[in-house]
Coordinates of C-alpha atoms in Angstrom, one line a residue:
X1067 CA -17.0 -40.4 44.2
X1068 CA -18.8 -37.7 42.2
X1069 CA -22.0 -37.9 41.0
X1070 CA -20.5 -38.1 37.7
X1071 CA -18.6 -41.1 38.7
X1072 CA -21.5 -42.8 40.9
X1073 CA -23.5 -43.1 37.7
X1074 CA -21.3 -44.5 35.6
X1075 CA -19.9 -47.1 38.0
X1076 CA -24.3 -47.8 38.2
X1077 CA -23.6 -48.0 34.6
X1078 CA -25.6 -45.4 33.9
X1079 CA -24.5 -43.2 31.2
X1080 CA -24.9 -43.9 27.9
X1081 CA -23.9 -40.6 26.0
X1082 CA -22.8 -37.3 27.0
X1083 CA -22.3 -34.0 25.0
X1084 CA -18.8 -33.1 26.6
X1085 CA -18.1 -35.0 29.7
X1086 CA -15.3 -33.1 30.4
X1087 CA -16.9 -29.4 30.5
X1088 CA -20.1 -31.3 32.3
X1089 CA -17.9 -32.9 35.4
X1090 CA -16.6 -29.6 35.9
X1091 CA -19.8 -27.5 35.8
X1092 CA -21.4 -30.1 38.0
X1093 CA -19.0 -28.9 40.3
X1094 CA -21.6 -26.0 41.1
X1095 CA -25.3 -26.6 41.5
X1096 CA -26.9 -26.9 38.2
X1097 CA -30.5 -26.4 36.9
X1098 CA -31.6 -29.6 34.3
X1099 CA -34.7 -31.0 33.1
X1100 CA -36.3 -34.2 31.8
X1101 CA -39.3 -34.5 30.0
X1102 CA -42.3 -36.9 30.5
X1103 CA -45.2 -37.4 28.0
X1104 CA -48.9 -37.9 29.5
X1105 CA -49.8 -40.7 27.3
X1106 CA -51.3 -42.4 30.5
X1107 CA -52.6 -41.5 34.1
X1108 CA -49.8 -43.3 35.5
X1109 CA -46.2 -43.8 35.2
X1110 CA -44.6 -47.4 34.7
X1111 CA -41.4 -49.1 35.9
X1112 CA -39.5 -48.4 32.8
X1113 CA -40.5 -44.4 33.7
X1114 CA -38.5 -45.1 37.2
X1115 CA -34.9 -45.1 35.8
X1116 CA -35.0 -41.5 35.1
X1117 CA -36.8 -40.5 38.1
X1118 CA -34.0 -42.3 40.2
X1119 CA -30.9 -40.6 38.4
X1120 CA -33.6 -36.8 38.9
X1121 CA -33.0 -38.2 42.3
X1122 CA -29.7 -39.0 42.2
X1123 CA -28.6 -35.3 40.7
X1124 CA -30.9 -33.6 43.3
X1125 CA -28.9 -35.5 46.3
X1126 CA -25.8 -33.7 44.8
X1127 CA -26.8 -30.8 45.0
X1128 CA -28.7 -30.2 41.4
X1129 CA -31.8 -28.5 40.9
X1130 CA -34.4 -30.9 38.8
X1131 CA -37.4 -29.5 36.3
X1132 CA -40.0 -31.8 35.9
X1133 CA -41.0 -30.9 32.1
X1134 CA -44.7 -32.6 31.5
X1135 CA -45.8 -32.9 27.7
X1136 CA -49.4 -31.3 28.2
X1137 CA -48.0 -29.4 24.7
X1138 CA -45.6 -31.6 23.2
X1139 CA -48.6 -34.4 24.4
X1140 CA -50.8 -33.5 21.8
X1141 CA -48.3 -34.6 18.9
X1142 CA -46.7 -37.3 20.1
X1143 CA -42.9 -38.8 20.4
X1144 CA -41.9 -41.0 17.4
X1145 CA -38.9 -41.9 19.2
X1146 CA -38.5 -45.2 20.4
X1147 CA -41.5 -46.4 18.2
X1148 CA -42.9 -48.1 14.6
X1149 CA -45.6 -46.5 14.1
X1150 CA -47.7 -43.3 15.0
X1151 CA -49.2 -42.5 18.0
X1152 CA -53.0 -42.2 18.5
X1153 CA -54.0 -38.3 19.1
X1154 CA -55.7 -38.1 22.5
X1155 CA -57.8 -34.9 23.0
X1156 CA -56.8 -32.1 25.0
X1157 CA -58.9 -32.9 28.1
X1158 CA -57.5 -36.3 28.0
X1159 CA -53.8 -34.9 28.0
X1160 CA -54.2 -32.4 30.4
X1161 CA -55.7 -35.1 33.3
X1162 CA -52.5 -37.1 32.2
X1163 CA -50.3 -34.2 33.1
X1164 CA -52.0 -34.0 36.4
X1165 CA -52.1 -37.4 37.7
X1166 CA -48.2 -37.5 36.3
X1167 CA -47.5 -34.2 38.3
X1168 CA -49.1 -35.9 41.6
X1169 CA -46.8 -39.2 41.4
X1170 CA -43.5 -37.4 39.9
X1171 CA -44.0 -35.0 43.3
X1172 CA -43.5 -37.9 45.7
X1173 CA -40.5 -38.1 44.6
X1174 CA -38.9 -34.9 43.7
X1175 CA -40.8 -32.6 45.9
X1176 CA -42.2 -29.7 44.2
X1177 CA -43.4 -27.9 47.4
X1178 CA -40.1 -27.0 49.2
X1179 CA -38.5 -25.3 46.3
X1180 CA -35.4 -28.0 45.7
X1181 CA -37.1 -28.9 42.6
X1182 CA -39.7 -27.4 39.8
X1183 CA -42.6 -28.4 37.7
X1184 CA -43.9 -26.9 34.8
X1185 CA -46.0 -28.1 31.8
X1186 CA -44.9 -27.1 28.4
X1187 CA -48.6 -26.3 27.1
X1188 CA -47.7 -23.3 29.1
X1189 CA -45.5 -21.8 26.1
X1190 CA -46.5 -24.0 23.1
X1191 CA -50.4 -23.7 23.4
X1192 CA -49.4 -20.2 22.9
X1193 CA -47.0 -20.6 20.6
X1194 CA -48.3 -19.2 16.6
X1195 CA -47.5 -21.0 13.6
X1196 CA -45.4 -18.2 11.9
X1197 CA -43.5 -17.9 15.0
X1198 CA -42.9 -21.3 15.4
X1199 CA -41.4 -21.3 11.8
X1200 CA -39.3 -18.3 12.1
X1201 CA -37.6 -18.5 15.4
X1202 CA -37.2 -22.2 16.0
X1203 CA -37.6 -24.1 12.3
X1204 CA -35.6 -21.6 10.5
X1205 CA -32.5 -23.2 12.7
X1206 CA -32.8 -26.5 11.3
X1207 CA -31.8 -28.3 8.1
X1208 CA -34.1 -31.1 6.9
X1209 CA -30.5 -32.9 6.1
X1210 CA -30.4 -32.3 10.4
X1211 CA -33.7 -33.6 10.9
X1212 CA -33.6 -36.8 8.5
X1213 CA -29.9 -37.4 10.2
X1214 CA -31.6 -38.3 13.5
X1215 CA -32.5 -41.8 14.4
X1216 CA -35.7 -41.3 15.7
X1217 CA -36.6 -39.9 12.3
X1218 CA -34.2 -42.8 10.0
X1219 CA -36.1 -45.3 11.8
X1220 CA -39.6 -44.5 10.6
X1221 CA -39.0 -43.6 7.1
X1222 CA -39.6 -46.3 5.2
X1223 CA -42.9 -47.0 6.9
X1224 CA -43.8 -43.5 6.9
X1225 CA -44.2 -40.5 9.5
X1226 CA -46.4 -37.9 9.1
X1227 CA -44.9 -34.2 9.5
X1228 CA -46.8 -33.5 13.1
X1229 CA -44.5 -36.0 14.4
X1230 CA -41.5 -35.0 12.4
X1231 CA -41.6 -31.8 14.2
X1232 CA -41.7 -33.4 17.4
X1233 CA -37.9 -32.6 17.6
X1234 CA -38.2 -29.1 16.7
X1235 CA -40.7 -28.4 19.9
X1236 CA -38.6 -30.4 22.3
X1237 CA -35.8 -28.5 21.2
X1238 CA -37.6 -25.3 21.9
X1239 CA -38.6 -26.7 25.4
X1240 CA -35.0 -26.8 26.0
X1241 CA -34.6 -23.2 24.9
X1242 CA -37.1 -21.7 26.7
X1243 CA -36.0 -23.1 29.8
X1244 CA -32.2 -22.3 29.3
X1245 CA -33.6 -18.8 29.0
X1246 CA -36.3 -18.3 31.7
X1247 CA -34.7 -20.7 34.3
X1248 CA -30.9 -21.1 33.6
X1249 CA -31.8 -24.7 33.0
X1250 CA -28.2 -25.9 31.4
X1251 CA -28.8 -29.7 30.8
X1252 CA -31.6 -32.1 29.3
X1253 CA -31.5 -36.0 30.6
X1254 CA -33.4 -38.7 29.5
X1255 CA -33.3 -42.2 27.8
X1256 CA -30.7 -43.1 24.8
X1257 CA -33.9 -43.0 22.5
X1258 CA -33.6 -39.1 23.1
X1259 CA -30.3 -37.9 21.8
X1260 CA -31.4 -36.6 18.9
X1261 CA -34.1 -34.6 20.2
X1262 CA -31.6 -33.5 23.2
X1263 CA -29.0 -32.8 21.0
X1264 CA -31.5 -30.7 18.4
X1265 CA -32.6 -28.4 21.6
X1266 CA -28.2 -28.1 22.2
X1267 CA -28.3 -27.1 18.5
X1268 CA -31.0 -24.7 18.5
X1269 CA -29.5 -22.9 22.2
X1270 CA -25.6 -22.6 20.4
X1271 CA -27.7 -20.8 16.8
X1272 CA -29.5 -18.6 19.3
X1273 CA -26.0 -17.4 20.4
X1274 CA -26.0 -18.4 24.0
X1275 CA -22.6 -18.4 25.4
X1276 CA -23.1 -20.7 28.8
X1277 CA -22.6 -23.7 28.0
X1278 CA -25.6 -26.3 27.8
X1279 CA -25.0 -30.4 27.9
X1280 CA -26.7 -33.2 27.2
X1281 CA -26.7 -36.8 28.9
X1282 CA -28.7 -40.2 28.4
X1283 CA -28.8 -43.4 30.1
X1284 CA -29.4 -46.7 28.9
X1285 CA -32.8 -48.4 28.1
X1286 CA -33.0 -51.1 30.2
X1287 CA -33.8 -54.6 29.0
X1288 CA -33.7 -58.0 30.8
X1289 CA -30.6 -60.4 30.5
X1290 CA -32.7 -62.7 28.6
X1291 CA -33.5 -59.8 26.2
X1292 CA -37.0 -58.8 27.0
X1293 CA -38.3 -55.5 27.5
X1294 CA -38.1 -54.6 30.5
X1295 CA -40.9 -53.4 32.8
X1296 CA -43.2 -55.7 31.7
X1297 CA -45.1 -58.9 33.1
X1298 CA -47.5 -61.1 32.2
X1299 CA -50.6 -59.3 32.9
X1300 CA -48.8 -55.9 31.1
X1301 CA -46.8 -52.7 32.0
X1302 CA -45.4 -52.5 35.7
X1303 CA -47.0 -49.1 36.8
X1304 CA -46.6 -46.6 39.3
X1305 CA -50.0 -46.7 40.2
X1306 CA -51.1 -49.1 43.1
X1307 CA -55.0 -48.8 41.9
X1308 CA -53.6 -50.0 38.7
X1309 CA -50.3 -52.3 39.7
X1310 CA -50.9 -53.0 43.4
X1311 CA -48.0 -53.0 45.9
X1312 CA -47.7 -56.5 46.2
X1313 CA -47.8 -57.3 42.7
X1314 CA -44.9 -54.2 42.5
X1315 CA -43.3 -56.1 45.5
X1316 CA -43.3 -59.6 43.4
X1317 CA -42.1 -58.1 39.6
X1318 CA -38.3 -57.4 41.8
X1319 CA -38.1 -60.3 43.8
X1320 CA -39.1 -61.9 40.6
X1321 CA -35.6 -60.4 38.8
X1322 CA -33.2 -62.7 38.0
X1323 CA -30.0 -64.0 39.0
X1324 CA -28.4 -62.0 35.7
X1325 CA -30.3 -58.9 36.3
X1326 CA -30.8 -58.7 40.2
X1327 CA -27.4 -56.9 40.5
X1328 CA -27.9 -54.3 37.7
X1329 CA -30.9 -53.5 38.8
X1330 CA -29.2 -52.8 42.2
X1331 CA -27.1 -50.2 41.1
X1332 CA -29.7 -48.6 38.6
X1333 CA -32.9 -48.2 40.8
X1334 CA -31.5 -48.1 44.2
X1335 CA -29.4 -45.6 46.6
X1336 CA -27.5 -48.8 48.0
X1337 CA -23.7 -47.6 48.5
X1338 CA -21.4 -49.3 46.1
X1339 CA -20.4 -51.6 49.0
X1340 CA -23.6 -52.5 50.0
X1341 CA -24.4 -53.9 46.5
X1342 CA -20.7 -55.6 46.1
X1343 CA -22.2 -57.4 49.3
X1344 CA -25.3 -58.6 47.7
X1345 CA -23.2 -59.6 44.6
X1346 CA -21.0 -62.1 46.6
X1347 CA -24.5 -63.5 48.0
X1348 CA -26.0 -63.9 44.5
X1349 CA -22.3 -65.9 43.5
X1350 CA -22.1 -67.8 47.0
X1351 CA -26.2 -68.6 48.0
X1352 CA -28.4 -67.7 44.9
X1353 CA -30.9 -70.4 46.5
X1354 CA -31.4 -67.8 49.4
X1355 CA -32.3 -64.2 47.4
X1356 CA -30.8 -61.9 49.3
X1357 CA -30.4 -59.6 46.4
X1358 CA -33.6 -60.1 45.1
X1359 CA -35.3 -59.7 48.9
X1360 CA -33.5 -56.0 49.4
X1361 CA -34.0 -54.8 45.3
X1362 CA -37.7 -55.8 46.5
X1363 CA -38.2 -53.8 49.8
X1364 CA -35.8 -50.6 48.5
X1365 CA -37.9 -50.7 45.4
X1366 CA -41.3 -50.7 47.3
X1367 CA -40.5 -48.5 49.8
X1368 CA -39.3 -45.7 47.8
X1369 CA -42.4 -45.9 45.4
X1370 CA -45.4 -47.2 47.8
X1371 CA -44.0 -46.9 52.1
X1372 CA -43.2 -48.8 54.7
X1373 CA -46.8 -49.6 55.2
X1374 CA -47.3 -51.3 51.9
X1375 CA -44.0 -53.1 52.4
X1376 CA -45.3 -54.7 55.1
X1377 CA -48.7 -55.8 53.3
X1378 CA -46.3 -57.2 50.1
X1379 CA -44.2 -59.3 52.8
X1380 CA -47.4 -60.3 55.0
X1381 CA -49.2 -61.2 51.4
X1382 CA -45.7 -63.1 50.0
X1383 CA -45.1 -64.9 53.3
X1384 CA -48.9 -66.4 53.1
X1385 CA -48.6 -67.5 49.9
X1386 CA -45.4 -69.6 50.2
X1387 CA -46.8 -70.9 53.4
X1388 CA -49.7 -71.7 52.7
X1389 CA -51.8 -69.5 55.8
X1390 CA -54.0 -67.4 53.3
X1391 CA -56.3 -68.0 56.5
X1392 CA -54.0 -64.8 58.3
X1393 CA -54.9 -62.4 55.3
X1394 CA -56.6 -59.9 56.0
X1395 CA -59.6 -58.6 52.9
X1396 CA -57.5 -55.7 52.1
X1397 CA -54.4 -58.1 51.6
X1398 CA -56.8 -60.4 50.3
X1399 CA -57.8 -57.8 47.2
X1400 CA -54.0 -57.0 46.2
X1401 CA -52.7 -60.6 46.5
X1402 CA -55.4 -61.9 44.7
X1403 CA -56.4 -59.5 42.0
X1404 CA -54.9 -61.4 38.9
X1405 CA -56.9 -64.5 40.1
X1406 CA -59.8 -66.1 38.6
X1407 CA -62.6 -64.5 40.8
X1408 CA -66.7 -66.0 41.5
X1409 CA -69.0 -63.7 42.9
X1410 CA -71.6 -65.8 44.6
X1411 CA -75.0 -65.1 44.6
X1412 CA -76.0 -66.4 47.9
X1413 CA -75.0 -65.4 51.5
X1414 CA -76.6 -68.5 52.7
X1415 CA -74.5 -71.8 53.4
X1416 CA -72.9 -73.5 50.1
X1417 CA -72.2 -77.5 49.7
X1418 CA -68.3 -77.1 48.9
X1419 CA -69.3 -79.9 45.5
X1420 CA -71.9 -77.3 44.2
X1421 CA -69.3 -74.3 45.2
X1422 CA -66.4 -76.0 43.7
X1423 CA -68.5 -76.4 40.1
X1424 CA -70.2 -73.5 39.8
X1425 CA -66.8 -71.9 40.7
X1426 CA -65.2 -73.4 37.7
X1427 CA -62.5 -75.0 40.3
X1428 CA -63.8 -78.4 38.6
X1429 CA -65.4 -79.0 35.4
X1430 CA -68.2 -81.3 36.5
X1431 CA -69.2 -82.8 40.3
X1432 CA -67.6 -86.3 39.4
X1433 CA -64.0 -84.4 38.9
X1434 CA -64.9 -82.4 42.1
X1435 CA -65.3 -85.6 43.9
X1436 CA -62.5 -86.8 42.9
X1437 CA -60.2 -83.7 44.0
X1438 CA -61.7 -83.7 47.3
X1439 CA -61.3 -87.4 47.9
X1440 CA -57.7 -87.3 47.0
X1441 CA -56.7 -84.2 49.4
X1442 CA -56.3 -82.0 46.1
X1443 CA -59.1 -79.2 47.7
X1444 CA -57.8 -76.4 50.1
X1445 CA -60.4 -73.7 52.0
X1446 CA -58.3 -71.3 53.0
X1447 CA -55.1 -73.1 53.4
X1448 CA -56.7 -76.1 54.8
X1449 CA -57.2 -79.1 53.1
X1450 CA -60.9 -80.3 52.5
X1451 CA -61.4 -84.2 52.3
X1452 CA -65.5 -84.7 53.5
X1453 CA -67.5 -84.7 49.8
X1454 CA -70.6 -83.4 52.5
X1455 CA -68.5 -80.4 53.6
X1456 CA -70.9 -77.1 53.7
X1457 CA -69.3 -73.6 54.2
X1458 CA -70.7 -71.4 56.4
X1459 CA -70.3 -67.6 57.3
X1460 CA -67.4 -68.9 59.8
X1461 CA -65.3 -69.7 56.5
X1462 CA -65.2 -66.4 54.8
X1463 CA -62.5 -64.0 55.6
X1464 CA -63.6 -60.2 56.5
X1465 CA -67.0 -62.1 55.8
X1466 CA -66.6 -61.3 52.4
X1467 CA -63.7 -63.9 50.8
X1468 CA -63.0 -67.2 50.5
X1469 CA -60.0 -68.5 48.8
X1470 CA -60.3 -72.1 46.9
X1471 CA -57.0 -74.3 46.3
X1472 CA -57.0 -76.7 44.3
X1473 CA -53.7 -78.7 44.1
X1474 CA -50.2 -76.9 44.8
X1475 CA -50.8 -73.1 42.9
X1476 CA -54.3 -72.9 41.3
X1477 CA -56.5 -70.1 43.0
X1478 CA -60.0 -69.3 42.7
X1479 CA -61.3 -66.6 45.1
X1480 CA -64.8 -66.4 45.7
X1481 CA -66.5 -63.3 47.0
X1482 CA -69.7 -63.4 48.8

């Protein structure tokens, strides 16, 4: 199937300018672009759909830009959002444009000339006022502007006019790079066809004859209507100083039964037969998480490696079992960074009643008692039942950790 036809059986495509002029040009290698804003040091999960389908374009043949906001940055999106964004400073935007250019390269690969990046402070920091006016805000209506939803959406609360020209400066991105590098389509999310379509508006009033498309996918939320890319502890990020591998690793095993599949065909490069496979699994053995085990390990490797594959399985397979003892401290650090965490004070020997209290494991030495007498009270995956017990240096793992159970799931990791 065409690539056209691969992403709408993936489900996704959510609007198109003229799907009928775009199959055909696709037919020949094509220059597009999508935009990202540096409104943090890292990407998240929700980021990754768009990446994927950059990825997806470029296997067939297409030629992606890799547009980073360090201009557009400094204003700030309304799309998508209630109120206004807080203003970082220039500094702080332009290390966010960095650190984005850095992940968005292991994927697209900037370096062997099958796909660009450029930063759009490059033409708007130089950008005047006056010229700004004349040669791109002359082209619109405000009747245009207020028509958009990204604008509708805010009025009644308010926006202020540095984000109602957000549009007008995307829409020049658009321009510029129809002009200086034959880019001929914007992608992005739904929440951007207004903007898109503003930048097709402004390129057919310039009187450019090449056609120039628009296409956006889907936001993706969670069958049982969350957001999606989000957990418990926050966003789901690119990062692995910030979401570690394993933690990665867990939020798509984690997918459910409704969304495993969908999530299959949006973030993977599965074939279509592949996933059809794992569907029948999901309907015939749901107990067994096929689905959920392969949307894991493609998801991981693609953004973290083989290597950290490995850790997230080593660290999951521990856990269910129980052998935190084989863990090494590296393994130790991701699989256990969300957990309640003592630093002890001492490198000396520790009665496991005193450690399990000043711990907070137990709220007083009677409870502790208790939990050790009745089997609740695990050192390192092994169950504790002396109330004399001591821990020694031979207890700590990488001589640095020792990891308290108490009862079936409650952690504490203390850290000499």
């Amino acid at each position: 199937m065409d690539i056209l036809d691969d992403l709408k059986y993936r489900g996704l495509i959510n609007q198109v300018s003229d799907e009928e002029a775009l199959r055909e040009a696709l037919k020949k290698p094509m220059t597009f672009y999508c935009g990202f804003d540096p409104t943090a040091n890292s990407l998240h999960a929700g980021n990754l759909l768009v990446i994927v389908i950059m990825m997806r374009l470029q296997k067939a043949g297409h030629h992606p830009i890799a547009v980073v906001g360090g201009g557009t940055g400094m204003i700030g999106d309304p799309s998508g959002r209630s109120t206004e964004r807080q203003l970082n400073t220039k500094e702080i935007v332009a290390s966010y444009a960095e650190s984005l250019k850095n992940q968005l390269d292991r994927f697209l690969h900037f370096d062997n000339g099958k796909a660009t990046f450029v930063n759009n402070a490059e033409w708007l920091d130089s950008l005047s006022t006056i010229e700004f006016l004349r040669d791109v805000g002359k082209h619109f209506t405000l009747n245009y502007m207020l028509s958009k939803d990204s604008v509708q959406t805010r009025l009644e609360a308010g926006i202020s006019f540095t984000e109602f020209s957000y549009m007008l400066l995307q829409s020049f991105d658009y321009l510029n790079l129809y002009e200086k590098k034959g880019c001929r389509m914007q992608v992005g999310g739904s929440d951007q066809w207004g903007n898109i379509t503003a930048g097709l508006e402004l390129i057919r009033k310039r009187g450019h004859e090449d056609q120039a498309f628009a296409m956006t996918f889907p936001l993706i939320t969670k069958s049982d209507g969350t957001k999606f890319g989000k957990s418990m502890g926050g966003a789901i990020w690119l990062d692995p100083e910030r979401t570690t591998p394993y933690v990665w690793y867990q939020f798509w095993f984690n997918a459910s039964d409704d969304d495993v599949v969908n999530f299959l065909k949006y973030f993977t490069f599965l074939s279509k037969d592949e996933i059809e496979a794992l569907a029948k699994d999901v309907a015939a053995h749901p107990e067994e998480r096929k689905a959920q085990k392969a949307l894991a390990r493609e998801m991981t490797i693609l953004v973290h490696g083989e290597e950290a594959l490995k850790q997230a399985e080593h660290i999951s397979q521990a856990l269910f079992s129980g052998n935190v003892a084989e863990l090494s401290g590296a393994e130790i650090r991701q699989g256990f960074k969300d957990v309640p965490t003592f630093k002890a004070q001492t490198k000396d020997s520790v009665k496991l009643l005193d450690l399990l209290v000043d711990a907070g494991v137990d709220s007083s030495k009677r409870q502790a008692r208790e939990d050790i007498a009745n089997g609740a009270i695990y050192i390192n995956g092994e169950r504790r039942t002396d109330l004399n017990d001591v821990l020694t240096e031979k207890d700590r793992i990488d001589d640095a950790y020792i990891i308290v159970r108490r009862g079936k799931k409650k952690y504490t990791l203390i850290q000499f």
